[in-house]
Amino acid sequence: VHFLHLGLGTPAPDRVSVAMTTRLYSERDDDDFPISKAPRAGLKWTPATWRKLEIKQQPYYKDQVALERVMTKLHALPPLVHADEIVELRRQLVEVSERRRFILQGGDCAERFQDCTASRVQNKIKMLMQMALVLGWGARIPITRIGRIAGQYHKPRSKATEMIDGQEIFVYKGDAINGIDHEDREHDPKRLEEGYYHAATTLNYVRGLLRTEFAEIGCPRTWDLEFVKDEEAKAKYDEVVHEIADALEFRRACRKVGAAKEREALASEIFTSHEGLVLGYEEAMTRPHMGKYYNLGAHFVWIGDRTRQIDGAHIEYFRGIQNPIGVKCGPTTIPAELIELLKVVNPNNEAGKVVLITRFGAGKVANHLPRIIQAVEKAGLEVVWQCDPMHGNTFSTETGVKTRDYAAILSEVEECFEVHAEAGTWLGGVHFEMSAEDVTECVGGSCKLAAADLSENYESFCDPRLNWQQSIEMAFSLVETLKKHTA
């Protein structure tokens, strides 16, 4: 059986084309697989020029006819977002680079189709808005809200397969690629189309919510903070909540614009994002507008740590779109290579174009971040700095359950603020993996979740997320730090 690499239109090389009864694993997905050195010089960009370069982390499909049918359909479907919204996000990110705005980005590690329900979508948006309100009011700075929502259905993995009951099967790579059940692990192109429809449904509901009273977030005085067991911390959080409530009530009494116009303004201030992993899908969502190309499947897309090879297909694709893009970097990032990459994806050195998302781990920021900052500053490159404190702080318990510690997550953010302050640069945002439900995936926080509690409601198919209590507490915990560095 030949597996077809998404969008390439021809069978994958022999080392990838294997019999289903033998080995499914593709060396192409090894993290240390040598990327090709195909020259990019003189290559005029189109949404499809990525196909000429080596690619990693893509699905493998047996049925080329089904794949082509799905891709044709996706190319014809309407866009999910509008180019003007992307331009607005770019404008806000320029303000972030000027220290006049801060980014709060968060949501599921990997969205699940089963979570596309009214209550779950509403809870996600409510939590993001509440966190933004706490941070923005507490630090007196506008917040740009970006959800990992309406498209985060694809996940890179360190290995292509795993052994289950003596049988080698594909690993789970996100609902738009395959299913979590063992019998549902074959990569199915129909799931890409399902991903589009779930994203469209989610976006439609979010846009509707933000044009109703929901956009006003309700009364902060009714927020439930009973999960905070520390009395001193609870008193501090209550004080912040009441200050916010007083300010909102005063504004409502004095404002000169109608509620409908205010809600209309709020509606444009929640942006969507996902990792731009499956390039055939991203190409299908890329459309021309005013002589330029935009990925209209999301407002913001990022390049993962496993797909940022300078001569790889992902960098080739990302260099041509007008969306603001994120670039993940961690302990293995080589500064010189990062500088070269940034020049490729942002050749005109435009402010608000690139968000550099650092992920090192608590206690490691001071060892790694300064050299990255120094290289970027020396090269005179425009970037927005953002901290992802999740991926560098993952560990397994004694029973093998993957988790993260609230204290370590908070510590990495605080360390990033300090290192940037010492370097004279500005940490312009944070990026959390979080759930609006009462999940039990990360230990710690005022809810005092312990390793023994993780099995109570562990929902994630991939990485552990902060639950709603830990997420709201994180916003309260960061207020003073953000205020200090905003002053």
Tab-separated table of C-alpha atoms in Angstrom:
chain	number	residue	atom	x	y	z
A	1	VAL	CA	0.000	0.000	0.000
A	2	HIS	CA	1.398	3.372	-0.959
A	3	PHE	CA	0.829	6.307	1.368
A	4	LEU	CA	0.317	9.619	-0.391
A	5	HIS	CA	1.914	12.672	1.126
A	6	LEU	CA	-0.732	15.381	1.474
A	7	GLY	CA	-0.911	17.585	-1.590
A	8	LEU	CA	2.183	16.223	-3.341
A	9	GLY	CA	0.114	14.164	-5.763
A	10	THR	CA	2.656	11.331	-6.106
A	11	PRO	CA	3.523	8.359	-3.902
A	12	ALA	CA	5.982	9.105	-1.139
A	13	PRO	CA	9.549	7.778	-1.518
A	14	ASP	CA	10.213	4.061	-1.002
A	15	ARG	CA	11.276	4.577	2.596
A	16	VAL	CA	7.761	5.957	3.254
A	17	SER	CA	5.781	3.598	0.991
A	18	VAL	CA	5.423	0.469	3.097
A	19	ALA	CA	3.086	-2.460	3.435
A	20	MET	CA	0.358	-1.997	6.026
A	21	THR	CA	1.230	-5.400	7.465
A	22	THR	CA	4.808	-4.338	8.111
A	23	ARG	CA	6.305	-1.104	9.336
A	24	LEU	CA	4.221	2.094	9.137
A	25	TYR	CA	6.881	4.358	10.593
A	26	SER	CA	8.309	7.017	8.276
A	27	GLU	CA	11.849	8.236	8.839
A	28	ARG	CA	10.661	11.504	7.326
A	29	ASP	CA	9.140	12.381	10.709
A	30	ASP	CA	12.303	11.907	12.759
A	31	ASP	CA	13.167	15.190	14.464
A	32	ASP	CA	16.765	14.811	13.280
A	33	PHE	CA	15.868	14.062	9.645
A	34	PRO	CA	18.224	16.151	7.461
A	35	ILE	CA	16.278	18.798	5.627
A	36	SER	CA	17.060	19.304	1.959
A	37	LYS	CA	19.129	22.255	0.804
A	38	ALA	CA	17.002	23.098	-2.204
A	39	PRO	CA	17.794	26.637	-3.292
A	40	ARG	CA	15.068	29.212	-2.719
A	41	ALA	CA	16.828	32.072	-4.507
A	42	GLY	CA	14.849	33.198	-7.541
A	43	LEU	CA	11.839	31.081	-6.627
A	44	LYS	CA	8.770	33.238	-7.171
A	45	TRP	CA	6.327	32.552	-4.354
A	46	THR	CA	2.868	31.121	-4.882
A	47	PRO	CA	0.668	29.304	-2.366
A	48	ALA	CA	1.972	26.051	-3.891
A	49	THR	CA	5.766	26.605	-4.132
A	50	TRP	CA	6.219	24.773	-0.814
A	51	ARG	CA	5.628	21.573	-2.787
A	52	LYS	CA	9.109	21.860	-4.319
A	53	LEU	CA	10.830	21.487	-0.935
A	54	GLU	CA	11.299	18.792	1.669
A	55	ILE	CA	8.429	18.569	4.129
A	56	LYS	CA	7.880	17.032	7.555
A	57	GLN	CA	5.004	16.064	9.840
A	58	GLN	CA	2.437	15.558	7.073
A	59	PRO	CA	-0.332	12.931	6.925
A	60	TYR	CA	-0.025	9.929	4.617
A	61	TYR	CA	-3.058	8.973	2.553
A	62	LYS	CA	-3.705	5.770	0.636
A	63	ASP	CA	-6.626	7.041	-1.436
A	64	GLN	CA	-5.416	9.723	-3.851
A	65	VAL	CA	-8.825	10.115	-5.453
A	66	ALA	CA	-10.438	10.887	-2.099
A	67	LEU	CA	-7.624	13.287	-1.246
A	68	GLU	CA	-7.957	15.213	-4.502
A	69	ARG	CA	-11.733	15.389	-4.101
A	70	VAL	CA	-11.389	16.870	-0.602
A	71	MET	CA	-8.722	19.370	-1.656
A	72	THR	CA	-10.825	20.533	-4.603
A	73	LYS	CA	-13.742	21.055	-2.248
A	74	LEU	CA	-11.631	22.991	0.287
A	75	HIS	CA	-10.275	25.316	-2.405
A	76	ALA	CA	-13.864	26.172	-3.390
A	77	LEU	CA	-15.329	26.688	0.091
A	78	PRO	CA	-15.683	30.254	1.445
A	79	PRO	CA	-12.920	31.646	3.672
A	80	LEU	CA	-13.332	31.465	7.433
A	81	VAL	CA	-12.043	34.959	8.229
A	82	HIS	CA	-11.701	38.232	6.323
A	83	ALA	CA	-8.474	39.879	5.229
A	84	ASP	CA	-9.508	43.139	6.927
A	85	GLU	CA	-9.576	41.324	10.282
A	86	ILE	CA	-6.037	40.107	9.669
A	87	VAL	CA	-4.955	43.655	8.859
A	88	GLU	CA	-6.480	44.787	12.158
A	89	LEU	CA	-4.541	42.112	14.052
A	90	ARG	CA	-1.356	43.267	12.330
A	91	ARG	CA	-2.128	46.811	13.490
A	92	GLN	CA	-2.590	45.657	17.063
A	93	LEU	CA	0.658	43.680	16.972
A	94	VAL	CA	2.484	46.843	15.908
A	95	GLU	CA	1.161	48.411	19.100
A	96	VAL	CA	2.453	45.402	21.030
A	97	SER	CA	5.912	45.974	19.563
A	98	GLU	CA	5.651	49.581	20.731
A	99	ARG	CA	4.844	48.456	24.306
A	100	ARG	CA	1.318	49.831	24.086
A	101	ARG	CA	-0.564	46.510	24.077
A	102	PHE	CA	-0.226	42.936	25.389
A	103	ILE	CA	-1.214	39.562	23.869
A	104	LEU	CA	-3.209	36.904	25.676
A	105	GLN	CA	-3.289	33.761	23.547
A	106	GLY	CA	-4.745	30.502	24.750
A	107	GLY	CA	-6.921	27.484	24.223
A	108	ASP	CA	-6.784	23.750	23.692
A	109	CYS	CA	-3.602	21.889	22.889
A	110	ALA	CA	-5.638	20.096	20.224
A	111	GLU	CA	-9.294	20.887	19.629
A	112	ARG	CA	-11.618	17.911	19.461
A	113	PHE	CA	-14.609	17.670	17.156
A	114	GLN	CA	-16.700	16.411	20.082
A	115	ASP	CA	-16.100	19.706	21.917
A	116	CYS	CA	-17.789	21.770	19.204
A	117	THR	CA	-20.848	22.391	21.384
A	118	ALA	CA	-22.529	25.625	22.414
A	119	SER	CA	-21.595	25.357	26.084
A	120	ARG	CA	-17.954	24.442	25.516
A	121	VAL	CA	-17.341	27.125	22.900
A	122	GLN	CA	-19.065	29.708	25.069
A	123	ASN	CA	-16.973	28.723	28.094
A	124	LYS	CA	-13.730	29.043	26.121
A	125	ILE	CA	-14.557	32.542	24.948
A	126	LYS	CA	-15.828	33.598	28.369
A	127	MET	CA	-12.620	32.440	30.056
A	128	LEU	CA	-10.401	34.194	27.508
A	129	MET	CA	-12.366	37.419	27.930
A	130	GLN	CA	-12.296	37.241	31.721
A	131	MET	CA	-8.543	36.659	31.780
A	132	ALA	CA	-8.027	39.548	29.373
A	133	LEU	CA	-10.190	41.806	31.516
A	134	VAL	CA	-8.190	40.972	34.654
A	135	LEU	CA	-4.836	41.550	32.917
A	136	GLY	CA	-5.917	44.650	31.023
A	137	TRP	CA	-7.577	46.374	33.943
A	138	GLY	CA	-4.922	45.373	36.451
A	139	ALA	CA	-2.008	46.537	34.307
A	140	ARG	CA	-3.894	49.361	32.578
A	141	ILE	CA	-2.999	48.131	29.098
A	142	PRO	CA	-5.142	47.022	26.112
A	143	ILE	CA	-5.170	43.258	25.561
A	144	THR	CA	-5.181	41.504	22.190
A	145	ARG	CA	-7.125	38.269	22.622
A	146	ILE	CA	-6.170	35.341	20.414
A	147	GLY	CA	-7.794	31.939	20.837
A	148	ARG	CA	-6.320	28.583	19.923
A	149	ILE	CA	-9.728	27.896	18.461
A	150	ALA	CA	-11.597	27.142	15.228
A	151	GLY	CA	-8.774	25.263	13.546
A	152	GLN	CA	-6.326	23.735	16.040
A	153	TYR	CA	-7.136	20.248	14.762
A	154	HIS	CA	-3.660	19.149	13.564
A	155	LYS	CA	-0.751	18.182	15.810
A	156	PRO	CA	2.929	17.428	15.110
A	157	ARG	CA	4.269	14.361	16.874
A	158	SER	CA	7.792	13.172	17.666
A	159	LYS	CA	7.134	9.745	16.109
A	160	ALA	CA	4.809	8.664	13.329
A	161	THR	CA	3.700	5.416	14.966
A	162	GLU	CA	3.360	3.649	18.277
A	163	MET	CA	3.056	0.031	19.401
A	164	ILE	CA	-0.333	-1.008	20.814
A	165	ASP	CA	-0.886	-4.639	21.843
A	166	GLY	CA	2.001	-5.729	19.642
A	167	GLN	CA	0.697	-3.870	16.580
A	168	GLU	CA	2.270	-0.760	15.086
A	169	ILE	CA	-0.300	1.935	14.326
A	170	PHE	CA	-0.171	5.629	13.514
A	171	VAL	CA	-0.053	7.980	16.479
A	172	TYR	CA	-2.941	10.361	16.991
A	173	LYS	CA	-2.217	13.599	15.070
A	174	GLY	CA	-5.387	15.591	15.676
A	175	ASP	CA	-9.038	15.094	14.782
A	176	ALA	CA	-8.610	16.553	11.274
A	177	ILE	CA	-6.089	13.789	10.484
A	178	ASN	CA	-7.143	10.670	12.406
A	179	GLY	CA	-9.078	9.517	15.461
A	180	ILE	CA	-7.972	8.708	18.984
A	181	ASP	CA	-9.499	5.203	18.910
A	182	HIS	CA	-6.984	2.572	17.842
A	183	GLU	CA	-9.169	1.333	14.975
A	184	ASP	CA	-9.476	4.917	13.705
A	185	ARG	CA	-5.781	5.772	13.340
A	186	GLU	CA	-5.537	5.598	9.548
A	187	HIS	CA	-5.126	9.081	8.060
A	188	ASP	CA	-8.401	10.048	6.415
A	189	PRO	CA	-8.602	13.070	4.037
A	190	LYS	CA	-12.324	13.453	4.753
A	191	ARG	CA	-11.357	14.626	8.231
A	192	LEU	CA	-9.748	17.746	6.717
A	193	GLU	CA	-13.139	18.752	5.367
A	194	GLU	CA	-14.737	17.926	8.716
A	195	GLY	CA	-12.150	20.187	10.353
A	196	TYR	CA	-13.176	23.056	8.088
A	197	TYR	CA	-16.860	22.642	8.942
A	198	HIS	CA	-16.195	22.405	12.683
A	199	ALA	CA	-14.046	25.553	12.476
A	200	ALA	CA	-16.777	27.366	10.519
A	201	THR	CA	-19.439	26.319	13.034
A	202	THR	CA	-17.286	27.457	15.945
A	203	LEU	CA	-16.537	30.814	14.340
A	204	ASN	CA	-20.163	31.394	13.454
A	205	TYR	CA	-21.219	30.838	17.058
A	206	VAL	CA	-18.399	32.990	18.457
A	207	ARG	CA	-19.259	35.883	16.155
A	208	GLY	CA	-22.883	35.636	17.224
A	209	LEU	CA	-21.986	35.563	20.916
A	210	LEU	CA	-19.867	38.683	20.616
A	211	ARG	CA	-22.800	40.634	19.210
A	212	THR	CA	-24.995	39.949	22.227
A	213	GLU	CA	-24.918	40.837	25.910
A	214	PHE	CA	-22.393	38.012	26.310
A	215	ALA	CA	-19.709	40.395	25.022
A	216	GLU	CA	-20.015	42.419	28.209
A	217	ILE	CA	-18.795	39.348	30.174
A	218	GLY	CA	-21.498	39.667	32.804
A	219	CYS	CA	-20.947	41.115	36.255
A	220	PRO	CA	-17.458	40.435	37.641
A	221	ARG	CA	-18.960	40.537	41.142
A	222	THR	CA	-20.540	37.161	40.403
A	223	TRP	CA	-17.262	35.466	39.435
A	224	ASP	CA	-16.709	32.376	41.557
A	225	LEU	CA	-13.327	32.540	43.335
A	226	GLU	CA	-14.108	29.941	45.989
A	227	PHE	CA	-11.423	27.664	44.559
A	228	VAL	CA	-8.768	30.046	45.967
A	229	LYS	CA	-7.910	28.520	49.350
A	230	ASP	CA	-5.230	31.017	50.364
A	231	GLU	CA	-7.103	33.775	52.220
A	232	GLU	CA	-4.540	36.487	51.457
A	233	ALA	CA	-4.559	35.689	47.752
A	234	LYS	CA	-8.358	35.473	47.709
A	235	ALA	CA	-8.655	38.899	49.341
A	236	LYS	CA	-6.320	40.369	46.713
A	237	TYR	CA	-8.239	38.788	43.854
A	238	ASP	CA	-11.570	39.975	45.309
A	239	GLU	CA	-10.211	43.508	45.460
A	240	VAL	CA	-9.240	43.400	41.789
A	241	VAL	CA	-12.651	41.993	40.821
A	242	HIS	CA	-14.514	44.748	42.648
A	243	GLU	CA	-12.298	47.431	41.102
A	244	ILE	CA	-13.085	46.036	37.661
A	245	ALA	CA	-16.798	45.903	38.447
A	246	ASP	CA	-16.838	49.494	39.688
A	247	ALA	CA	-15.024	50.696	36.565
A	248	LEU	CA	-17.370	48.821	34.220
A	249	GLU	CA	-20.448	50.151	35.977
A	250	PHE	CA	-19.110	53.708	35.830
A	251	ARG	CA	-18.357	53.363	32.119
A	252	ARG	CA	-21.827	51.995	31.403
A	253	ALA	CA	-23.372	54.926	33.207
A	254	CYS	CA	-21.304	57.531	31.365
A	255	ARG	CA	-20.740	56.132	27.907
A	256	LYS	CA	-22.040	58.093	24.959
A	257	VAL	CA	-22.254	55.190	22.505
A	258	GLY	CA	-24.983	52.615	22.396
A	259	ALA	CA	-24.518	49.097	23.676
A	260	ALA	CA	-24.925	47.659	20.182
A	261	LYS	CA	-22.011	49.702	18.819
A	262	GLU	CA	-19.843	48.772	21.765
A	263	ARG	CA	-20.567	45.077	21.263
A	264	GLU	CA	-19.823	45.482	17.544
A	265	ALA	CA	-16.409	46.900	18.431
A	266	LEU	CA	-15.730	44.059	20.843
A	267	ALA	CA	-16.618	41.465	18.220
A	268	SER	CA	-13.594	42.286	16.093
A	269	GLU	CA	-11.229	41.823	19.017
A	270	ILE	CA	-11.174	38.035	19.334
A	271	PHE	CA	-8.847	36.473	16.819
A	272	THR	CA	-8.372	32.824	15.873
A	273	SER	CA	-5.136	30.897	15.557
A	274	HIS	CA	-3.711	27.457	14.934
A	275	GLU	CA	-0.429	25.818	14.017
A	276	GLY	CA	0.007	25.870	10.246
A	277	LEU	CA	0.990	22.220	9.962
A	278	VAL	CA	-0.863	20.494	7.112
A	279	LEU	CA	0.218	22.610	4.180
A	280	GLY	CA	-2.281	21.227	1.690
A	281	TYR	CA	-5.067	22.521	3.918
A	282	GLU	CA	-3.324	25.855	4.505
A	283	GLU	CA	-2.815	26.285	0.758
A	284	ALA	CA	-6.521	25.668	0.169
A	285	MET	CA	-7.356	28.404	2.692
A	286	THR	CA	-4.929	30.885	1.074
A	287	ARG	CA	-6.710	33.412	-1.122
A	288	PRO	CA	-5.719	36.585	-3.028
A	289	HIS	CA	-6.907	39.952	-1.727
A	290	MET	CA	-5.856	43.354	-3.079
A	291	GLY	CA	-2.867	41.839	-4.869
A	292	LYS	CA	-1.587	39.913	-1.831
A	293	TYR	CA	-2.178	36.456	-0.379
A	294	TYR	CA	-3.802	35.826	2.999
A	295	ASN	CA	-4.412	32.576	4.824
A	296	LEU	CA	-8.124	33.045	5.439
A	297	GLY	CA	-8.440	29.916	7.571
A	298	ALA	CA	-7.314	31.877	10.661
A	299	HIS	CA	-6.120	35.314	11.665
A	300	PHE	CA	-2.817	34.071	13.076
A	301	VAL	CA	-0.849	30.920	12.245
A	302	TRP	CA	2.405	29.696	13.696
A	303	ILE	CA	5.329	27.488	12.704
A	304	GLY	CA	6.040	24.718	15.193
A	305	ASP	CA	9.380	23.758	16.664
A	306	ARG	CA	9.485	20.610	14.503
A	307	THR	CA	8.803	22.314	11.153
A	308	ARG	CA	10.930	25.475	11.186
A	309	GLN	CA	13.770	24.142	8.991
A	310	ILE	CA	15.167	27.078	7.024
A	311	ASP	CA	15.039	25.212	3.688
A	312	GLY	CA	11.843	23.348	4.437
A	313	ALA	CA	8.382	23.550	2.944
A	314	HIS	CA	6.792	25.265	5.934
A	315	ILE	CA	9.113	28.260	5.840
A	316	GLU	CA	8.539	28.501	2.098
A	317	TYR	CA	4.779	28.629	2.586
A	318	PHE	CA	4.844	31.071	5.500
A	319	ARG	CA	7.135	33.552	3.756
A	320	GLY	CA	4.426	34.486	1.267
A	321	ILE	CA	1.309	35.083	3.348
A	322	GLN	CA	0.307	38.436	4.818
A	323	ASN	CA	-0.950	37.034	8.125
A	324	PRO	CA	1.053	37.715	11.239
A	325	ILE	CA	2.930	34.495	11.950
A	326	GLY	CA	4.403	32.897	15.022
A	327	VAL	CA	7.778	31.162	15.159
A	328	LYS	CA	8.463	28.783	18.039
A	329	CYS	CA	11.992	28.679	19.415
A	330	GLY	CA	13.481	26.732	22.316
A	331	PRO	CA	16.713	25.422	23.818
A	332	THR	CA	17.795	23.813	20.530
A	333	THR	CA	17.403	27.039	18.526
A	334	ILE	CA	20.666	28.242	16.968
A	335	PRO	CA	20.633	32.072	16.945
A	336	ALA	CA	22.340	32.413	13.556
A	337	GLU	CA	19.800	30.083	11.934
A	338	LEU	CA	16.935	31.930	13.599
A	339	ILE	CA	18.156	35.231	12.169
A	340	GLU	CA	18.295	33.718	8.690
A	341	LEU	CA	14.783	32.311	9.136
A	342	LEU	CA	13.370	35.660	10.292
A	343	LYS	CA	14.836	37.389	7.260
A	344	VAL	CA	13.165	34.839	4.989
A	345	VAL	CA	9.671	35.088	6.493
A	346	ASN	CA	9.836	38.863	6.991
A	347	PRO	CA	12.111	40.174	4.230
A	348	ASN	CA	10.923	43.783	4.592
A	349	ASN	CA	11.397	43.707	8.374
A	350	GLU	CA	7.827	44.852	9.003
A	351	ALA	CA	6.670	45.501	12.566
A	352	GLY	CA	3.801	43.294	13.712
A	353	LYS	CA	4.559	40.547	11.199
A	354	VAL	CA	6.464	37.987	13.319
A	355	VAL	CA	5.750	36.837	16.846
A	356	LEU	CA	8.729	34.999	18.326
A	357	ILE	CA	7.327	32.430	20.754
A	358	THR	CA	9.937	31.241	23.249
A	359	ARG	CA	9.602	27.940	25.135
A	360	PHE	CA	12.462	26.931	27.425
A	361	GLY	CA	11.174	25.669	30.775
A	362	ALA	CA	11.263	27.153	34.263
A	363	GLY	CA	14.808	27.752	35.487
A	364	LYS	CA	16.228	27.663	31.958
A	365	VAL	CA	15.170	31.048	30.596
A	366	ALA	CA	18.256	32.917	31.820
A	367	ASN	CA	20.508	30.353	30.097
A	368	HIS	CA	18.849	30.500	26.688
A	369	LEU	CA	16.772	33.628	26.123
A	370	PRO	CA	19.560	36.269	26.380
A	371	ARG	CA	21.480	34.852	23.411
A	372	ILE	CA	18.305	34.839	21.309
A	373	ILE	CA	17.500	38.429	22.267
A	374	GLN	CA	21.058	39.542	21.616
A	375	ALA	CA	21.104	37.997	18.139
A	376	VAL	CA	17.758	39.517	17.148
A	377	GLU	CA	18.648	42.948	18.510
A	378	LYS	CA	22.074	42.930	16.850
A	379	ALA	CA	20.463	42.081	13.514
A	380	GLY	CA	17.976	44.938	13.982
A	381	LEU	CA	14.979	42.696	13.325
A	382	GLU	CA	11.392	43.562	14.210
A	383	VAL	CA	9.731	40.881	16.326
A	384	VAL	CA	7.034	40.667	18.960
A	385	TRP	CA	8.223	38.595	21.929
A	386	GLN	CA	5.834	36.061	23.435
A	387	CYS	CA	6.315	33.422	26.141
A	388	ASP	CA	4.928	29.897	25.809
A	389	PRO	CA	5.474	28.562	29.352
A	390	MET	CA	3.749	25.240	28.687
A	391	HIS	CA	5.893	23.051	26.444
A	392	GLY	CA	9.144	23.380	28.363
A	393	ASN	CA	7.482	22.330	31.616
A	394	THR	CA	5.945	18.990	30.712
A	395	PHE	CA	6.855	15.925	32.746
A	396	SER	CA	5.420	12.523	33.646
A	397	THR	CA	4.313	11.424	37.082
A	398	GLU	CA	5.521	8.210	38.706
A	399	THR	CA	2.543	6.451	37.139
A	400	GLY	CA	3.401	7.770	33.665
A	401	VAL	CA	0.736	10.497	33.386
A	402	LYS	CA	1.863	13.530	31.397
A	403	THR	CA	1.348	16.759	33.339
A	404	ARG	CA	2.640	20.268	34.046
A	405	ASP	CA	3.069	22.216	37.277
A	406	TYR	CA	1.228	25.512	37.706
A	407	ALA	CA	4.157	26.961	39.690
A	408	ALA	CA	6.644	26.162	36.922
A	409	ILE	CA	4.382	27.704	34.269
A	410	LEU	CA	4.044	30.917	36.263
A	411	SER	CA	7.761	30.941	37.026
A	412	GLU	CA	8.778	30.763	33.356
A	413	VAL	CA	6.590	33.756	32.498
A	414	GLU	CA	8.055	35.781	35.366
A	415	GLU	CA	11.594	34.792	34.347
A	416	CYS	CA	10.894	35.932	30.777
A	417	PHE	CA	9.678	39.318	32.008
A	418	GLU	CA	12.874	39.768	34.021
A	419	VAL	CA	15.259	38.715	31.251
A	420	HIS	CA	13.543	41.012	28.750
A	421	ALA	CA	13.665	43.893	31.236
A	422	GLU	CA	17.397	43.384	31.730
A	423	ALA	CA	17.918	43.299	27.954
A	424	GLY	CA	15.808	46.402	27.381
A	425	THR	CA	13.233	44.480	25.343
A	426	TRP	CA	9.501	43.956	25.946
A	427	LEU	CA	7.725	40.668	26.571
A	428	GLY	CA	4.600	41.412	24.596
A	429	GLY	CA	2.483	38.373	25.308
A	430	VAL	CA	1.798	34.966	26.816
A	431	HIS	CA	0.587	31.766	25.159
A	432	PHE	CA	-1.211	29.157	27.277
A	433	GLU	CA	-2.684	25.748	26.634
A	434	MET	CA	-5.821	25.844	28.762
A	435	SER	CA	-9.320	24.467	29.101
A	436	ALA	CA	-12.450	26.279	30.219
A	437	GLU	CA	-13.663	23.060	31.848
A	438	ASP	CA	-12.915	21.559	35.252
A	439	VAL	CA	-10.277	19.190	33.883
A	440	THR	CA	-7.526	17.633	35.996
A	441	GLU	CA	-4.414	17.740	33.819
A	442	CYS	CA	-1.953	20.184	35.425
A	443	VAL	CA	-0.943	19.963	39.086
A	444	GLY	CA	-0.780	22.859	41.543
A	445	GLY	CA	-2.486	26.213	41.832
A	446	SER	CA	-4.897	27.331	44.530
A	447	CYS	CA	-7.143	24.379	43.757
A	448	LYS	CA	-4.214	22.283	45.033
A	449	LEU	CA	-4.502	19.640	42.343
A	450	ALA	CA	-2.098	16.770	43.076
A	451	ALA	CA	-0.699	13.963	40.917
A	452	ALA	CA	-3.154	11.546	42.522
A	453	ASP	CA	-6.053	13.720	41.287
A	454	LEU	CA	-5.124	13.697	37.602
A	455	SER	CA	-7.228	10.655	36.760
A	456	GLU	CA	-10.445	12.344	37.933
A	457	ASN	CA	-11.104	14.252	34.709
A	458	TYR	CA	-8.129	14.029	32.338
A	459	GLU	CA	-9.611	14.813	28.905
A	460	SER	CA	-6.728	15.913	26.688
A	461	PHE	CA	-5.707	13.619	23.839
A	462	CYS	CA	-2.286	15.306	23.648
A	463	ASP	CA	-0.751	17.727	26.155
A	464	PRO	CA	-2.070	18.735	29.605
A	465	ARG	CA	-3.906	22.062	29.942
A	466	LEU	CA	-4.563	24.457	32.773
A	467	ASN	CA	-8.153	24.108	33.921
A	468	TRP	CA	-10.495	27.105	34.219
A	469	GLN	CA	-9.595	27.731	37.859
A	470	GLN	CA	-5.855	27.613	37.196
A	471	SER	CA	-6.263	29.809	34.114
A	472	ILE	CA	-8.186	32.544	35.910
A	473	GLU	CA	-5.728	32.388	38.794
A	474	MET	CA	-2.846	32.705	36.322
A	475	ALA	CA	-4.304	35.996	35.101
A	476	PHE	CA	-4.588	37.317	38.657
A	477	SER	CA	-1.044	36.106	39.453
A	478	LEU	CA	0.428	37.938	36.471
A	479	VAL	CA	-1.278	41.285	37.058
A	480	GLU	CA	1.407	42.725	39.339
A	481	THR	CA	4.225	41.469	37.129
A	482	LEU	CA	2.645	42.918	34.000
A	483	LYS	CA	1.898	46.197	35.787
A	484	LYS	CA	5.520	46.436	36.968
A	485	HIS	CA	6.930	45.987	33.481
A	486	THR	CA	4.301	48.156	31.786
A	487	ALA	CA	5.009	51.194	33.967
